[in-house]
Coordinates of C-alpha atoms in Angstrom, one line a residue:
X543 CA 0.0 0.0 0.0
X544 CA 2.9 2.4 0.8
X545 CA 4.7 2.2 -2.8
X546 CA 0.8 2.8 -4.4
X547 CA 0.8 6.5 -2.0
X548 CA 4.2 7.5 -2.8
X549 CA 5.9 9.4 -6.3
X550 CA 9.7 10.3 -6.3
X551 CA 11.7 12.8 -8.3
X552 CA 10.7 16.3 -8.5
X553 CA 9.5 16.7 -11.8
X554 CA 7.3 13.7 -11.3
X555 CA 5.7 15.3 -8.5
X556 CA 5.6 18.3 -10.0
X557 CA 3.4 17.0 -13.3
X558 CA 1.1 14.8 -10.2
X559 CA 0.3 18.3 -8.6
X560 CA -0.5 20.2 -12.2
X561 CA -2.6 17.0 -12.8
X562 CA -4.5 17.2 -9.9
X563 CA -3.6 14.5 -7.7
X564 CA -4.3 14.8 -4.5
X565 CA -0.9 15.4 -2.4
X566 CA -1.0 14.9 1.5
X567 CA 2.7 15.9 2.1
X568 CA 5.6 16.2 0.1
X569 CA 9.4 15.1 1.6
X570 CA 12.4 17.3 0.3
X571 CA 15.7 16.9 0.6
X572 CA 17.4 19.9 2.6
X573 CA 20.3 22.0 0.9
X574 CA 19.0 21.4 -2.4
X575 CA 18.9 23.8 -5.1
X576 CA 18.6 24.5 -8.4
X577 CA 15.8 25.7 -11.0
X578 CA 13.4 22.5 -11.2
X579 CA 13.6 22.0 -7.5
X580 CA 12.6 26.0 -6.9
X581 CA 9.6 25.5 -9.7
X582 CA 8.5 22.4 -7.0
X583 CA 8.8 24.5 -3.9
X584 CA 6.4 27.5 -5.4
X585 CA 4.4 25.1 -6.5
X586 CA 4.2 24.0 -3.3
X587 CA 3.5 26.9 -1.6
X588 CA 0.7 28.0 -4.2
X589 CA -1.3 25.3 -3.5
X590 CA -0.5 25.1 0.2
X591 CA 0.7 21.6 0.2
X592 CA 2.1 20.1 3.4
X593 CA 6.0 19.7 2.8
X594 CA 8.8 19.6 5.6
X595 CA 12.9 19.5 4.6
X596 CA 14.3 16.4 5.8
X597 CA 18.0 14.7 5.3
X598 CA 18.4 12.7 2.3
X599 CA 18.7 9.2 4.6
X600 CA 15.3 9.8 5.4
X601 CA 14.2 9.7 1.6
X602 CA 16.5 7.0 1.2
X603 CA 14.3 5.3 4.1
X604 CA 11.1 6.2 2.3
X605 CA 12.3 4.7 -1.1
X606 CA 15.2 3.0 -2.7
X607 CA 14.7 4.7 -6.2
X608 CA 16.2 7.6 -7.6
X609 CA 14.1 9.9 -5.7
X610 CA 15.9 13.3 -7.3
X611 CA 15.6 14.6 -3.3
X612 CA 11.7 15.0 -3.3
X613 CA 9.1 12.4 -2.3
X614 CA 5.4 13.0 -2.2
X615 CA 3.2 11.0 -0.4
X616 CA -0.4 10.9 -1.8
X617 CA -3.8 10.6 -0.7
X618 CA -5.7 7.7 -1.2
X619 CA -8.9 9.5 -1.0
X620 CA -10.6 12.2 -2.2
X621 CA -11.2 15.5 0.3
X622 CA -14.4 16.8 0.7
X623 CA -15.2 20.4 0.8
X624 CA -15.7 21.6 4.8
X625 CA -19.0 24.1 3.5
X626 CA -20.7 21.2 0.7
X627 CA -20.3 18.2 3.6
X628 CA -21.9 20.3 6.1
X629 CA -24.9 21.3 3.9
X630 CA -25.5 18.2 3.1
X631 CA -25.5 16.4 6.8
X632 CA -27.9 19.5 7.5
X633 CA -30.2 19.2 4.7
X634 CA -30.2 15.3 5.9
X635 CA -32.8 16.1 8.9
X636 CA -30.4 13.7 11.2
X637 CA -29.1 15.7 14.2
X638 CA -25.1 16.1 12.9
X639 CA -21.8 15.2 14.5
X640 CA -18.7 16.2 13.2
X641 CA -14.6 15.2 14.6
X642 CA -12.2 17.8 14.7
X643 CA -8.7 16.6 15.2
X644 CA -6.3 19.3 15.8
X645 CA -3.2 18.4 14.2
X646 CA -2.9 14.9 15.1
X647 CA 0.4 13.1 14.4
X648 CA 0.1 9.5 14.5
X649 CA -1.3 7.6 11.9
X650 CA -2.2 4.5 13.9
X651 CA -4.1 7.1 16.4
X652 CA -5.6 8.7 13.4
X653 CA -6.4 5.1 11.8
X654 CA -8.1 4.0 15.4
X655 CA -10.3 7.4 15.7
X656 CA -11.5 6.9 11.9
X657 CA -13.0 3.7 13.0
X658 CA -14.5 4.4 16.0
X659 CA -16.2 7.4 14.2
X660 CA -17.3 5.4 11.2
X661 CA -19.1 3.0 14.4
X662 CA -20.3 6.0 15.9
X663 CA -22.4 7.7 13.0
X664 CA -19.8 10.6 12.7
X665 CA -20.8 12.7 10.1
X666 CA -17.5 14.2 9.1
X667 CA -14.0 14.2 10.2
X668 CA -12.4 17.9 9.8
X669 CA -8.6 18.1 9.9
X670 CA -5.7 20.6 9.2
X671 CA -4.0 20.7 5.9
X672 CA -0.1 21.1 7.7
X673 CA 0.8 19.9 10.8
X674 CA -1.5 16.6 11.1
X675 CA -1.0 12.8 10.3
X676 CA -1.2 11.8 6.8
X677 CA -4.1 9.6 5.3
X678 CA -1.4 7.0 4.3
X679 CA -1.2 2.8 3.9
X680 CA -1.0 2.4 8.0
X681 CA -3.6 4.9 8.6
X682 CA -6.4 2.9 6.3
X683 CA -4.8 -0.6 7.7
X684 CA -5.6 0.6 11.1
X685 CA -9.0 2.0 10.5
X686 CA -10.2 -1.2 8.8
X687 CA -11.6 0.0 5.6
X688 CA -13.2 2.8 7.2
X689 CA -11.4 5.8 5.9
X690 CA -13.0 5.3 2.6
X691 CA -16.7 5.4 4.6
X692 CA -16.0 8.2 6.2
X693 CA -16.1 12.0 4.5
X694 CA -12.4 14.0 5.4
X695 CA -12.2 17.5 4.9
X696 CA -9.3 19.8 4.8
X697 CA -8.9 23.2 6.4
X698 CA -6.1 25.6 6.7
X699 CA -6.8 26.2 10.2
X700 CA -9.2 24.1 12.6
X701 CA -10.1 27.7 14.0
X702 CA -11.7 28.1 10.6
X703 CA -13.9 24.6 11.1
X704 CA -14.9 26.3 14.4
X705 CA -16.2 29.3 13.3
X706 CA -18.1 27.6 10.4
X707 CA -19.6 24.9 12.8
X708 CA -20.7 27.8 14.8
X709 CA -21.9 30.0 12.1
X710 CA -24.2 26.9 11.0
X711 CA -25.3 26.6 14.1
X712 CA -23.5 23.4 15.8
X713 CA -22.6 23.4 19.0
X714 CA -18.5 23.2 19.9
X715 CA -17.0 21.0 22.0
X716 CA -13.6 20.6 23.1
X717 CA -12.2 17.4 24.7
X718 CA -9.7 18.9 27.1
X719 CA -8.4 18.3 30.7
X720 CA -8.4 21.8 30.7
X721 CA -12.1 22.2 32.9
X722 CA -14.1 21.5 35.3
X723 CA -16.8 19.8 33.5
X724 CA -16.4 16.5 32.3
X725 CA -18.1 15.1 29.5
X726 CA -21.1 14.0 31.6
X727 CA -22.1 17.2 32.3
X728 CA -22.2 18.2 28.9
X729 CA -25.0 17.9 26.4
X730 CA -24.5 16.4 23.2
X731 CA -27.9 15.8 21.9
X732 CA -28.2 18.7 19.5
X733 CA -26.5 19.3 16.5
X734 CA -22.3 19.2 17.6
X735 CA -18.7 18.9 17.0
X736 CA -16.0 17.2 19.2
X737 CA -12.6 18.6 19.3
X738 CA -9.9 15.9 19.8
X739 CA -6.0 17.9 20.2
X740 CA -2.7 16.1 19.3
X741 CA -1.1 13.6 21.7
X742 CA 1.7 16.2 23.1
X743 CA -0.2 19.2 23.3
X744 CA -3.5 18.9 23.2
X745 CA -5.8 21.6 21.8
X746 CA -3.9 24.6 20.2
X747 CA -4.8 27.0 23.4
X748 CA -6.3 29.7 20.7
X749 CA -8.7 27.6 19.6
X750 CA -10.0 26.9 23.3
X751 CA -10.7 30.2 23.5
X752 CA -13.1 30.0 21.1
X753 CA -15.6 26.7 21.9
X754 CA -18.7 26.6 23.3
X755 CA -17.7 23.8 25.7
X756 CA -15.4 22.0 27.6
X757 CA -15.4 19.2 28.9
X758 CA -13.1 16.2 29.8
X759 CA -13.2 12.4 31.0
X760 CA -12.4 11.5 34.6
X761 CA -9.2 9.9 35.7
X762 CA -9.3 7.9 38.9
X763 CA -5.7 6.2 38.4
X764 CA -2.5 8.0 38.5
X765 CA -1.9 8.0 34.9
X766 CA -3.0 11.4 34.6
X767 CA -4.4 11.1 30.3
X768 CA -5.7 8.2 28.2
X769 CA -4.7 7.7 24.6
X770 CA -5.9 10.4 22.1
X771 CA -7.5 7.3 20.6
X772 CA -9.3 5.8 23.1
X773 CA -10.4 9.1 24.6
X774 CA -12.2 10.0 21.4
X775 CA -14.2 6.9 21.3
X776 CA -15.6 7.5 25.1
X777 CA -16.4 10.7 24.0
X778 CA -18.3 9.5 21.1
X779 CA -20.1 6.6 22.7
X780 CA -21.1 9.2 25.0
X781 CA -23.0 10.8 22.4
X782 CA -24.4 7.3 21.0
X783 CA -25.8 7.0 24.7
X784 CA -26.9 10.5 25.2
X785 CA -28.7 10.3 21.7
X786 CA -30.3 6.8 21.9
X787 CA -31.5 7.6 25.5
X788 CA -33.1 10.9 23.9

């Protein structure tokens, strides 16, 4: 599955992204220069494709052909637009719930989280375009098949799938130790969106500032945080309960 998400040499990429295939990151070598590898970076940029500079052993991990210093990895599914998935679950009549993951990096955690929300009725995962775990060979291995059930969007910021849940008038919720409340005192029976942050940081602190809610799971051992994966699914069979209880 890896070698079917992957294209080497930069003028190979380079045709991929003019051809519009969908590119989740792209791996460059650092140091390098020189008029085809500057045409890749602007390209890069214009279309605000994830890329990060890494030594040439780590492309030389990533693939043993002549890579040129540039390997993209690429999507095996097609994104769907944040405002045209939203409509539609709206339209739907069914009360909506949508997964915000806030730059997530593991692509087993991201794998897991997929298949819980495919279990769970989620509507919509929403991610960030840099920063976040790729939708790569491990991530659908680990999500059993259910990354091509459930819709992914793409947003620049997940501050800007905050103020558009809100603007369309679902509730915000953020999965954070940072409260009082935990997720039992919250309501999720109307329309809603959970916030899940990455594994070392959590939620990015600005975009706390601007949820409806907070609210967190209890810890009664002295490990003081779950996984980010199996925290998401108690917050979503929480909903399932709150919902089929309704």
């Amino acid at each position: 599955m890896e070698n079917q998400t992957q294209i080497f040499g930069i003028r190979a990429i380079i045709e991929a992204i003019n051809a519009g295939e969908t590119i989740d990151k792209v791996f460059l070598q650092k140091g390098l220069k020189g008029e085809l590898f500057s045409e890749l970076e602007t390209l890069l940029r214009k279309n605000s494709i994830n890329s990060s500079y890494v030594p040439v052993e780590k492309l030389n991990r990533l693939t043993r052909k002549n890579h040129q210093g540039a390997v993209a990895q690429i999507s095996p599914i097609e994104f769907h637009e944040i405002e045209t998935l939203v409509s539609n679950v709206l339209e739907s009549g069914k009360t909506p719930l949508f997964l915000l993951l806030d730059q997530l990096s593991d692509v087993r955690n991201f794998g897991a989280i997929i298949r819980t929300a495919e279990c769970t009725g989620v509507d919509g995962i929403i991610i960030q375009k840099k920063g976040g775990a790729p939708v790569n060979g491990d991530t659908i291995k680990t999500s059993a098949g259910a990354v091509f059930k459930v819709p992914i969007c793409k947003v620049d910021h997940i501050k800007d799938a905050v103020f558009y849940m809100q603007a369309s008038g679902i509730h915000v919720i953020a999965a954070t130790e940072k409260t009082e409340n935990t997720l039992y005192d919250v309501s999720f029976k109307e329309p809603c969106a959970i916030i899940m942050g990455s594994e070392g940081r959590g939620i990015n602190p600005s975009t706390l500032k601007v949820v409806d809610a907070k609210a967190k799971l209890p810890i009664l051992g002295e490990i003081e945080s779950l996984n980010v994966s199996v925290a998401c699914g108690a917050f979503l069979y929480e909903v399932v309960r709150q919902r089929i209880d309704d």
